[in-house]
mmCIF file of C-alpha atoms and ligand atoms in Angstrom:
data_model
loop_
_atom_site.group_PDB
_atom_site.id
_atom_site.type_symbol
_atom_site.label_atom_id
_atom_site.label_comp_id
_atom_site.label_asym_id
_atom_site.label_seq_id
_atom_site.Cartn_x
_atom_site.Cartn_y
_atom_site.Cartn_z
ATOM 1 C CA MET A 1 7.662 -13.772 16.014
ATOM 2 C CA LYS A 2 6.987 -12.514 19.638
ATOM 3 C CA ASN A 3 7.549 -8.680 18.886
ATOM 4 C CA ILE A 4 5.898 -6.937 15.739
ATOM 5 C CA LEU A 5 6.144 -2.668 15.172
ATOM 6 C CA VAL A 6 3.599 -1.623 12.390
ATOM 7 C CA THR A 7 3.218 1.433 11.388
ATOM 8 C CA GLY A 8 0.336 3.206 9.783
ATOM 9 C CA ALA A 9 -1.856 0.364 11.667
ATOM 10 C CA ALA A 10 -4.980 2.705 11.397
ATOM 11 C CA GLY A 11 -4.581 3.228 7.727
ATOM 12 C CA PHE A 12 -6.107 0.713 4.718
ATOM 13 C CA ILE A 13 -2.890 -1.356 4.191
ATOM 14 C CA GLY A 14 -1.948 -1.148 7.488
ATOM 15 C CA SER A 15 -5.074 -2.281 9.489
ATOM 16 C CA ASN A 16 -5.893 -5.485 7.314
ATOM 17 C CA LEU A 17 -1.976 -6.045 8.169
ATOM 18 C CA THR A 18 -2.429 -5.794 11.699
ATOM 19 C CA LEU A 19 -5.103 -7.717 11.999
ATOM 20 C CA LYS A 20 -3.727 -10.457 9.851
ATOM 21 C CA LEU A 21 -0.603 -10.138 11.771
ATOM 22 C CA GLN A 22 -2.839 -10.856 14.817
ATOM 23 C CA GLU A 23 -4.211 -13.621 13.542
ATOM 24 C CA LEU A 24 -0.995 -15.468 12.666
ATOM 25 C CA HIS A 25 0.511 -14.830 16.004
ATOM 26 C CA PRO A 26 -1.722 -15.012 19.085
ATOM 27 C CA GLU A 27 1.037 -14.907 21.220
ATOM 28 C CA ALA A 28 3.222 -11.989 19.738
ATOM 29 C CA ARG A 29 2.740 -8.074 21.256
ATOM 30 C CA ILE A 30 1.897 -6.108 18.348
ATOM 31 C CA VAL A 31 2.568 -2.609 18.889
ATOM 32 C CA VAL A 32 1.588 -0.240 15.987
ATOM 33 C CA VAL A 33 2.210 3.875 15.631
ATOM 34 C CA ASP A 34 -0.210 5.824 13.725
ATOM 35 C CA ASP A 35 -1.425 9.459 14.354
ATOM 36 C CA PHE A 36 -4.130 9.216 12.502
ATOM 37 C CA ARG A 37 -4.104 11.934 10.194
ATOM 38 C CA SER A 38 -5.907 9.590 7.495
ATOM 39 C CA GLY A 39 -6.542 6.293 9.361
ATOM 40 C CA SER A 40 -9.281 5.494 11.474
ATOM 41 C CA PHE A 41 -9.561 4.121 14.785
ATOM 42 C CA LYS A 42 -12.345 2.121 13.313
ATOM 43 C CA ASN A 43 -10.334 -0.246 11.005
ATOM 44 C CA LEU A 44 -8.574 -1.548 14.030
ATOM 45 C CA GLN A 45 -12.208 -3.694 15.632
ATOM 46 C CA GLY A 46 -10.843 -6.578 17.174
ATOM 47 C CA PHE A 47 -6.918 -5.459 18.050
ATOM 48 C CA LYS A 48 -5.501 -6.540 20.815
ATOM 49 C CA GLY A 49 -1.977 -4.871 20.928
ATOM 50 C CA ASP A 50 -0.852 -1.372 22.127
ATOM 51 C CA PHE A 51 -1.429 1.396 19.822
ATOM 52 C CA VAL A 52 1.138 4.509 20.756
ATOM 53 C CA ALA A 53 -0.377 7.973 18.900
ATOM 54 C CA ALA A 54 2.243 9.268 17.908
ATOM 55 C CA ASP A 55 4.012 10.448 14.173
ATOM 56 C CA VAL A 56 6.703 8.716 13.235
ATOM 57 C CA SER A 57 8.794 11.715 11.698
ATOM 58 C CA ARG A 58 8.317 13.720 15.514
ATOM 59 C CA LEU A 59 8.527 10.414 17.687
ATOM 60 C CA ASP A 60 11.363 9.878 20.125
ATOM 61 C CA TRP A 61 11.493 6.395 19.119
ATOM 62 C CA HIS A 62 14.743 5.860 21.276
ATOM 63 C CA LYS A 63 12.483 6.839 24.234
ATOM 64 C CA GLN A 64 9.553 5.601 23.293
ATOM 65 C CA PHE A 65 10.825 1.496 22.845
ATOM 66 C CA LYS A 66 13.750 1.664 25.337
ATOM 67 C CA ASP A 67 16.152 -0.882 23.702
ATOM 68 C CA LEU A 68 13.273 -3.099 22.405
ATOM 69 C CA ALA A 69 14.056 -5.451 19.781
ATOM 70 C CA PHE A 70 11.079 -6.640 17.793
ATOM 71 C CA ASP A 71 11.202 -9.605 15.383
ATOM 72 C CA ALA A 72 9.564 -7.513 12.408
ATOM 73 C CA ILE A 73 8.643 -4.086 11.685
ATOM 74 C CA PHE A 74 6.343 -3.281 9.439
ATOM 75 C CA HIS A 75 6.108 0.606 7.721
ATOM 76 C CA GLU A 76 3.350 2.162 6.651
ATOM 77 C CA ALA A 77 2.783 5.176 7.623
ATOM 78 C CA SER A 78 2.850 7.668 4.716
ATOM 79 C CA ILE A 79 0.691 10.816 4.010
ATOM 80 C CA THR A 80 -1.271 9.013 0.986
ATOM 81 C CA ASP A 81 -2.941 11.576 -0.566
ATOM 82 C CA THR A 82 -0.992 12.065 -3.337
ATOM 83 C CA THR A 83 -2.472 15.415 -4.743
ATOM 84 C CA GLU A 84 -1.417 16.802 -1.316
ATOM 85 C CA HIS A 85 1.359 18.926 -3.035
ATOM 86 C CA GLY A 86 2.569 20.700 0.426
ATOM 87 C CA GLN A 87 6.321 19.447 -1.313
ATOM 88 C CA PHE A 88 7.944 20.916 2.302
ATOM 89 C CA LEU A 89 5.361 18.770 4.573
ATOM 90 C CA GLN A 90 5.129 15.386 2.180
ATOM 91 C CA SER A 91 8.916 14.818 2.311
ATOM 92 C CA HIS A 92 9.511 15.934 5.930
ATOM 93 C CA ASP A 93 6.742 13.078 7.264
ATOM 94 C CA ASN A 94 7.205 10.740 4.944
ATOM 95 C CA ILE A 95 11.092 11.009 4.235
ATOM 96 C CA GLU A 96 12.036 12.085 7.757
ATOM 97 C CA GLY A 97 9.141 9.706 9.528
ATOM 98 C CA PHE A 98 11.907 6.343 7.578
ATOM 99 C CA ARG A 99 15.191 7.665 8.460
ATOM 100 C CA LYS A 100 14.026 7.541 11.923
ATOM 101 C CA LEU A 101 12.804 4.961 12.067
ATOM 102 C CA LEU A 102 15.712 2.957 10.290
ATOM 103 C CA GLU A 103 18.583 4.601 13.037
ATOM 104 C CA PHE A 104 16.121 3.038 15.446
ATOM 105 C CA ALA A 105 16.333 -0.595 13.735
ATOM 106 C CA GLU A 106 19.850 0.241 12.598
ATOM 107 C CA PRO A 107 21.444 -1.490 15.788
ATOM 108 C CA HIS A 108 19.182 -4.767 16.690
ATOM 109 C CA GLN A 109 18.980 -4.942 12.313
ATOM 110 C CA THR A 110 15.483 -5.246 13.082
ATOM 111 C CA PRO A 111 14.021 -7.096 9.219
ATOM 112 C CA ILE A 112 12.022 -4.324 8.029
ATOM 113 C CA VAL A 113 9.321 -4.495 5.378
ATOM 114 C CA TYR A 114 7.990 -0.382 3.950
ATOM 115 C CA ALA A 115 5.624 0.204 1.613
ATOM 116 C CA SER A 116 6.722 2.493 -1.510
ATOM 117 C CA SER A 117 5.155 2.846 -5.007
ATOM 118 C CA ALA A 118 4.312 1.508 -8.310
ATOM 119 C CA ALA A 119 4.412 5.669 -8.340
ATOM 120 C CA THR A 120 7.850 5.439 -8.799
ATOM 121 C CA TYR A 121 7.759 4.500 -11.678
ATOM 122 C CA GLY A 122 6.229 7.699 -12.936
ATOM 123 C CA ILE A 123 4.775 7.841 -16.638
ATOM 124 C CA SER A 124 5.693 4.420 -17.715
ATOM 125 C CA SER A 125 4.462 4.135 -21.778
ATOM 126 C CA THR A 126 1.517 2.406 -23.273
ATOM 127 C CA ALA A 127 1.558 -1.243 -22.953
ATOM 128 C CA GLU A 128 5.375 -1.007 -20.157
ATOM 129 C CA VAL A 129 5.151 -3.939 -18.217
ATOM 130 C CA ASN A 130 6.947 -2.515 -14.876
ATOM 131 C CA ARG A 131 10.458 -4.322 -13.620
ATOM 132 C CA GLU A 132 12.166 -3.391 -10.891
ATOM 133 C CA ASP A 133 15.176 -2.142 -12.379
ATOM 134 C CA GLN A 134 13.416 0.511 -14.239
ATOM 135 C CA PRO A 135 14.653 3.968 -13.026
ATOM 136 C CA PRO A 136 12.380 5.972 -10.912
ATOM 137 C CA ALA A 137 10.678 8.885 -12.874
ATOM 138 C CA PRO A 138 8.468 10.343 -9.777
ATOM 139 C CA ALA A 139 6.252 12.474 -11.841
ATOM 140 C CA ASN A 140 4.948 14.084 -7.897
ATOM 141 C CA VAL A 141 6.143 14.904 -4.643
ATOM 142 C CA TYR A 142 4.463 12.076 -2.860
ATOM 143 C CA ALA A 143 6.394 9.734 -5.751
ATOM 144 C CA PHE A 144 9.356 11.566 -4.991
ATOM 145 C CA THR A 145 9.197 10.958 -1.314
ATOM 146 C CA LYS A 146 8.796 6.996 -1.826
ATOM 147 C CA VAL A 147 11.892 7.187 -4.492
ATOM 148 C CA GLN A 148 13.943 8.609 -1.268
ATOM 149 C CA LEU A 149 12.440 5.624 0.993
ATOM 150 C CA ASP A 150 13.674 3.080 -1.819
ATOM 151 C CA ASN A 151 17.646 5.198 -2.059
ATOM 152 C CA LEU A 152 17.806 5.263 2.073
ATOM 153 C CA GLY A 153 16.934 1.522 2.554
ATOM 154 C CA ARG A 154 19.394 0.584 -0.152
ATOM 155 C CA ALA A 155 21.859 2.896 1.276
ATOM 156 C CA ALA A 156 21.737 1.278 5.012
ATOM 157 C CA ALA A 157 21.609 -2.458 3.754
ATOM 158 C CA ARG A 158 25.145 -1.466 1.910
ATOM 159 C CA LYS A 159 26.267 -0.282 4.470
ATOM 160 C CA ASN A 160 25.581 -3.289 6.864
ATOM 161 C CA PRO A 161 24.890 -5.982 3.860
ATOM 162 C CA SER A 162 23.206 -8.640 6.088
ATOM 163 C CA TRP A 163 20.116 -6.451 7.440
ATOM 164 C CA ARG A 164 16.936 -7.031 5.763
ATOM 165 C CA ILE A 165 15.098 -4.004 4.905
ATOM 166 C CA VAL A 166 12.480 -4.785 1.648
ATOM 167 C CA GLY A 167 10.653 -2.392 -0.204
ATOM 168 C CA LEU A 168 7.202 -3.444 -1.351
ATOM 169 C CA ARG A 169 6.652 -1.449 -4.251
ATOM 170 C CA TYR A 170 2.313 -1.236 -4.278
ATOM 171 C CA PHE A 171 0.256 -1.102 -7.100
ATOM 172 C CA ASN A 172 -3.666 -0.306 -7.118
ATOM 173 C CA VAL A 173 -4.380 -1.380 -3.809
ATOM 174 C CA TYR A 174 -8.351 -1.962 -3.300
ATOM 175 C CA GLY A 175 -9.945 -3.830 -0.431
ATOM 176 C CA PRO A 176 -12.030 -3.789 2.722
ATOM 177 C CA ARG A 177 -10.904 -1.191 5.452
ATOM 178 C CA GLU A 178 -10.339 1.791 2.445
ATOM 179 C CA PRO A 179 -13.271 3.972 2.870
ATOM 180 C CA HIS A 180 -12.579 6.233 5.217
ATOM 181 C CA LYS A 181 -9.546 7.481 2.286
ATOM 182 C CA MET A 182 -12.941 8.684 0.731
ATOM 183 C CA ALA A 183 -11.502 10.307 -2.866
ATOM 184 C CA ALA A 184 -8.112 8.695 -2.388
ATOM 185 C CA ALA A 185 -9.631 5.110 -1.846
ATOM 186 C CA SER A 186 -9.222 2.755 -4.521
ATOM 187 C CA MET A 187 -11.275 3.221 -8.476
ATOM 188 C CA ILE A 188 -13.436 0.403 -7.576
ATOM 189 C CA PHE A 189 -14.637 1.225 -4.236
ATOM 190 C CA GLN A 190 -15.296 5.083 -6.064
ATOM 191 C CA LEU A 191 -17.002 2.950 -8.896
ATOM 192 C CA TYR A 192 -19.141 0.871 -6.666
ATOM 193 C CA THR A 193 -20.507 3.180 -4.051
ATOM 194 C CA GLN A 194 -21.690 5.157 -7.247
ATOM 195 C CA MET A 195 -23.064 2.203 -9.314
ATOM 196 C CA LYS A 196 -24.492 1.454 -5.544
ATOM 197 C CA ALA A 197 -26.332 4.231 -5.666
ATOM 198 C CA GLY A 198 -27.495 3.778 -9.052
ATOM 199 C CA LYS A 199 -25.609 5.986 -10.949
ATOM 200 C CA ARG A 200 -23.623 5.761 -14.282
ATOM 201 C CA PRO A 201 -19.962 5.006 -13.183
ATOM 202 C CA ARG A 202 -17.359 7.963 -14.041
ATOM 203 C CA VAL A 203 -14.162 7.270 -15.043
ATOM 204 C CA PHE A 204 -11.709 8.758 -17.787
ATOM 205 C CA ARG A 205 -13.420 9.041 -21.641
ATOM 206 C CA GLY A 206 -12.855 5.923 -23.079
ATOM 207 C CA GLY A 207 -11.893 3.896 -20.292
ATOM 208 C CA GLU A 208 -9.240 2.031 -21.922
ATOM 209 C CA HIS A 209 -6.557 2.990 -19.282
ATOM 210 C CA LYS A 210 -4.974 -0.238 -17.601
ATOM 211 C CA ARG A 211 -4.187 -0.191 -14.458
ATOM 212 C CA ASP A 212 -2.994 -3.369 -12.450
ATOM 213 C CA PHE A 213 -5.485 -3.692 -9.897
ATOM 214 C CA VAL A 214 -3.706 -5.554 -6.700
ATOM 215 C CA TYR A 215 -6.235 -7.473 -3.883
ATOM 216 C CA VAL A 216 -5.242 -6.057 -0.284
ATOM 217 C CA LYS A 217 -5.328 -9.428 0.667
ATOM 218 C CA ASP A 218 -2.261 -10.354 -1.626
ATOM 219 C CA VAL A 219 -0.942 -7.259 -0.267
ATOM 220 C CA VAL A 220 -0.884 -8.750 3.172
ATOM 221 C CA THR A 221 0.388 -11.850 2.063
ATOM 222 C CA LEU A 222 3.329 -10.300 0.531
ATOM 223 C CA THR A 223 4.019 -7.889 2.821
ATOM 224 C CA ILE A 224 3.836 -10.579 5.549
ATOM 225 C CA ARG A 225 5.883 -13.070 3.415
ATOM 226 C CA ALA A 226 8.849 -10.094 3.211
ATOM 227 C CA ALA A 227 9.339 -10.340 6.848
ATOM 228 C CA SER A 228 11.637 -13.000 5.818
ATOM 229 C CA ALA A 229 13.563 -12.118 2.529
ATOM 230 C CA PRO A 230 16.726 -13.781 2.560
ATOM 231 C CA LYS A 231 18.067 -10.519 1.530
ATOM 232 C CA ALA A 232 17.690 -6.230 1.317
ATOM 233 C CA ALA A 233 15.757 -6.136 -1.867
ATOM 234 C CA ILE A 234 12.720 -4.094 -3.192
ATOM 235 C CA TYR A 235 9.683 -6.020 -5.037
ATOM 236 C CA ASN A 236 6.783 -5.228 -7.012
ATOM 237 C CA CYS A 237 3.616 -5.959 -5.494
ATOM 238 C CA GLY A 238 0.722 -5.922 -7.719
ATOM 239 C CA SER A 239 -1.078 -8.748 -9.208
ATOM 240 C CA GLY A 240 0.170 -9.083 -12.160
ATOM 241 C CA VAL A 241 -2.469 -8.066 -14.569
ATOM 242 C CA ALA A 242 -3.448 -4.774 -16.378
ATOM 243 C CA PHE A 243 -7.005 -4.666 -16.136
ATOM 244 C CA SER A 244 -9.064 -1.389 -17.899
ATOM 245 C CA PHE A 245 -11.437 0.532 -16.466
ATOM 246 C CA ASN A 246 -14.355 -0.818 -19.597
ATOM 247 C CA GLU A 247 -12.902 -4.654 -17.407
ATOM 248 C CA MET A 248 -13.827 -2.969 -14.177
ATOM 249 C CA ILE A 249 -17.185 -1.796 -14.245
ATOM 250 C CA ALA A 250 -17.765 -4.776 -16.791
ATOM 251 C CA GLU A 251 -16.796 -6.894 -13.549
ATOM 252 C CA LEU A 252 -18.688 -5.037 -10.943
ATOM 253 C CA ASN A 253 -21.665 -5.163 -12.900
ATOM 254 C CA LYS A 254 -21.581 -8.975 -12.829
ATOM 255 C CA ASN A 255 -20.905 -8.444 -9.463
ATOM 256 C CA LEU A 256 -23.876 -6.850 -8.374
ATOM 257 C CA GLY A 257 -26.245 -7.935 -10.907
ATOM 258 C CA THR A 258 -26.881 -4.235 -12.872
ATOM 259 C CA ASN A 259 -26.145 -3.427 -16.345
ATOM 260 C CA LEU A 260 -24.925 0.507 -16.145
ATOM 261 C CA GLU A 261 -23.623 1.955 -18.974
ATOM 262 C CA PRO A 262 -19.752 3.836 -18.211
ATOM 263 C CA ASP A 263 -20.182 7.523 -17.623
ATOM 264 C CA TYR A 264 -16.827 9.068 -19.818
ATOM 265 C CA ILE A 265 -15.544 12.477 -19.154
ATOM 266 C CA ASP A 266 -12.730 14.350 -19.749
ATOM 267 C CA ASN A 267 -9.403 13.802 -17.778
ATOM 268 C CA PRO A 268 -8.127 16.748 -15.973
ATOM 269 C CA TYR A 269 -4.528 15.590 -15.061
ATOM 270 C CA ALA A 270 -1.745 16.487 -17.015
ATOM 271 C CA PHE A 271 -0.104 13.905 -15.335
ATOM 272 C CA TYR A 272 -2.349 10.356 -15.451
ATOM 273 C CA GLN A 273 -0.352 7.267 -15.626
ATOM 274 C CA PRO A 274 -1.987 5.735 -19.397
ATOM 275 C CA HIS A 275 -0.811 2.292 -18.284
ATOM 276 C CA THR A 276 0.283 0.052 -14.880
ATOM 277 C CA GLU A 277 1.631 -3.971 -14.759
ATOM 278 C CA ALA A 278 3.635 -5.105 -12.185
ATOM 279 C CA ASP A 279 6.025 -7.555 -13.908
ATOM 280 C CA MET A 280 6.083 -10.069 -10.865
ATOM 281 C CA THR A 281 8.650 -12.759 -11.511
ATOM 282 C CA LYS A 282 11.115 -10.798 -8.443
ATOM 283 C CA ALA A 283 8.627 -11.509 -6.212
ATOM 284 C CA ARG A 284 7.690 -15.357 -7.740
ATOM 285 C CA VAL A 285 11.495 -16.651 -8.051
ATOM 286 C CA GLU A 286 12.471 -15.270 -4.878
ATOM 287 C CA LEU A 287 9.872 -15.121 -2.192
ATOM 288 C CA GLY A 288 7.346 -17.779 -3.612
ATOM 289 C CA HIS A 289 4.708 -15.248 -4.273
ATOM 290 C CA VAL A 290 2.029 -16.154 -6.710
ATOM 291 C CA PRO A 291 -0.916 -13.733 -6.261
ATOM 292 C CA ALA A 292 -4.228 -14.962 -5.574
ATOM 293 C CA PHE A 293 -5.995 -13.007 -6.751
ATOM 294 C CA PRO A 294 -6.313 -11.811 -9.721
ATOM 295 C CA PRO A 295 -8.502 -9.190 -10.808
ATOM 296 C CA VAL A 296 -11.420 -10.846 -11.191
ATOM 297 C CA LEU A 297 -11.341 -12.863 -8.243
ATOM 298 C CA GLY A 298 -10.517 -9.810 -6.073
ATOM 299 C CA ILE A 299 -13.778 -7.569 -7.379
ATOM 300 C CA ALA A 300 -15.716 -10.816 -6.398
ATOM 301 C CA ASP A 301 -14.576 -11.204 -3.012
ATOM 302 C CA TYR A 302 -14.768 -7.396 -2.221
ATOM 303 C CA VAL A 303 -17.983 -6.792 -3.744
ATOM 304 C CA ALA A 304 -19.271 -9.222 -1.466
ATOM 305 C CA ILE A 305 -17.912 -8.102 1.674
ATOM 306 C CA LEU A 306 -18.937 -4.686 0.847
ATOM 307 C CA GLU A 307 -22.504 -6.474 0.197
ATOM 308 C CA GLY A 308 -22.403 -8.339 3.865
ATOM 309 C CA LYS A 309 -22.273 -11.499 2.318
ATOM 310 C CA ARG A 310 -18.861 -12.441 3.866
ATOM 311 C CA ALA A 311 -16.961 -11.580 6.561
ATOM 312 C CA ALA A 312 -13.902 -9.803 5.550
HETATM 313 N N1 NAD B 1 -3.155 1.925 -1.196
HETATM 314 C C1 NAD B 1 -2.613 1.816 -2.147
HETATM 315 O O1 NAD B 1 -2.979 1.481 -3.559
HETATM 316 C C2 NAD B 1 -0.923 2.061 -1.944
HETATM 317 C C3 NAD B 1 -0.123 1.846 -3.555
HETATM 318 C C4 NAD B 1 0.602 2.566 -3.367
HETATM 319 C C5 NAD B 1 1.628 2.630 -2.106
HETATM 320 N N2 NAD B 1 1.038 2.866 -0.659
HETATM 321 C C6 NAD B 1 1.623 2.859 0.450
HETATM 322 O O2 NAD B 1 1.147 1.648 1.460
HETATM 323 C C7 NAD B 1 0.602 2.650 2.534
HETATM 324 C C8 NAD B 1 -0.652 2.231 3.190
HETATM 325 O O3 NAD B 1 -1.241 3.428 2.516
HETATM 326 P P1 NAD B 1 -2.747 3.403 3.069
HETATM 327 O O4 NAD B 1 -3.245 2.910 1.127
HETATM 328 O O5 NAD B 1 -2.903 2.336 3.930
HETATM 329 O O6 NAD B 1 -2.740 4.480 3.054
HETATM 330 P P2 NAD B 1 -3.998 5.134 4.533
HETATM 331 O O7 NAD B 1 -4.145 7.051 3.992
HETATM 332 O O8 NAD B 1 -5.337 4.455 4.505
HETATM 333 O O9 NAD B 1 -2.472 4.778 5.560
HETATM 334 C C9 NAD B 1 -1.646 5.042 6.023
HETATM 335 C C10 NAD B 1 -1.661 5.689 7.464
HETATM 336 O O10 NAD B 1 -0.206 6.267 8.037
HETATM 337 C C11 NAD B 1 -1.060 7.461 8.924
HETATM 338 N N3 NAD B 1 0.292 8.122 8.795
HETATM 339 C C12 NAD B 1 0.728 8.932 8.072
HETATM 340 N N4 NAD B 1 1.549 9.773 7.968
HETATM 341 C C13 NAD B 1 1.663 9.307 9.435
HETATM 342 C C14 NAD B 1 3.073 9.632 10.037
HETATM 343 N N5 NAD B 1 3.750 10.625 9.607
HETATM 344 N N6 NAD B 1 2.920 9.352 11.585
HETATM 345 C C15 NAD B 1 2.000 8.662 11.932
HETATM 346 N N7 NAD B 1 1.182 7.680 11.358
HETATM 347 C C16 NAD B 1 1.392 8.113 9.769
HETATM 348 C C17 NAD B 1 -2.591 7.972 8.591
HETATM 349 O O11 NAD B 1 -2.961 7.908 9.346
HETATM 350 C C18 NAD B 1 -2.890 6.679 7.684
HETATM 351 O O12 NAD B 1 -3.393 5.682 8.963
HETATM 352 C C19 NAD B 1 1.935 3.682 2.749
HETATM 353 O O13 NAD B 1 2.764 4.088 2.967
HETATM 354 C C20 NAD B 1 1.147 4.346 1.112
HETATM 355 O O14 NAD B 1 2.040 5.491 0.289
HETATM 356 C C21 NAD B 1 -0.619 2.294 -0.835
#
């Protein structure tokens, strides 16, 4: 890849992705777009490419990039605070940004990998494994916008059958370069921070809700791999393992050498996913992707990084 575009590159996943692309393609021209609404320049330390400060939904893409044909576009930009309920703002910036990106990429049929979300599955019944062909059931406007991205991507690929537009439904991503997300950072980071301060880790009553926690290094691997997908498709991007909050606390205690008991609190949310679990069969069969970091390994690697014992 000689010319690569990444949107949302100052964010958590976008920065990990951008720095990995730079490592894998040292000769490539990497252009990134971000408007810093949730990201931070601190995530891009060491970035040698071109930073375009712009909102993807308001950018004049053709004026900005002329007819430059990128070899791949990775679209991570999105309002990511799922509690931001401004329906017009979320829909405008997330959906119209993607529509503009598709219009820009269509003449060259540039391969696009975009961030969809497990939130599109909504509230699954307990122990249900999430498969890509499950009907969407967005429970908030953020998830609604991701369903629209999937619809737009599918429609563009139907119109241009050889155009490779790949959506990745990220599950609960955790890993380095997420502290800027504050309350929206992963539960693993939240609990680690509480435990480091000597506090009991706070989780919703029972602590037995399970989530598919996926390490950002696996997310980056699949995102890059998806740019070479043979055809347009939507894939789950999880670890394939459902892990409870109690299990997570046990792993954090093990890695930190602490013995802090969970502090169970009432759950204030009416809409709360009891269980998420990615069926990773499609990504394995079609893209050869096998996650390298089940939660136990991912948490150990992440804690080592947070403790300064390993580089990110
Ligand atoms: N982290 C997760 O667990 C998770 C799960 C599912 C899906 N996702 C998706 O992955 C992508 C990356 O998420 P993240 O966790 O890195 O969040 P993040 O908030 O750290 O990153 C999002 C980045 O996009 C930028 N941005 C937002 N709207 C923009 C716009 N209109 N124009 C330009 N830049 C804009 C922000 O400034 C930020 O740098 C998002 O699309 C998100 O919806 C993340």
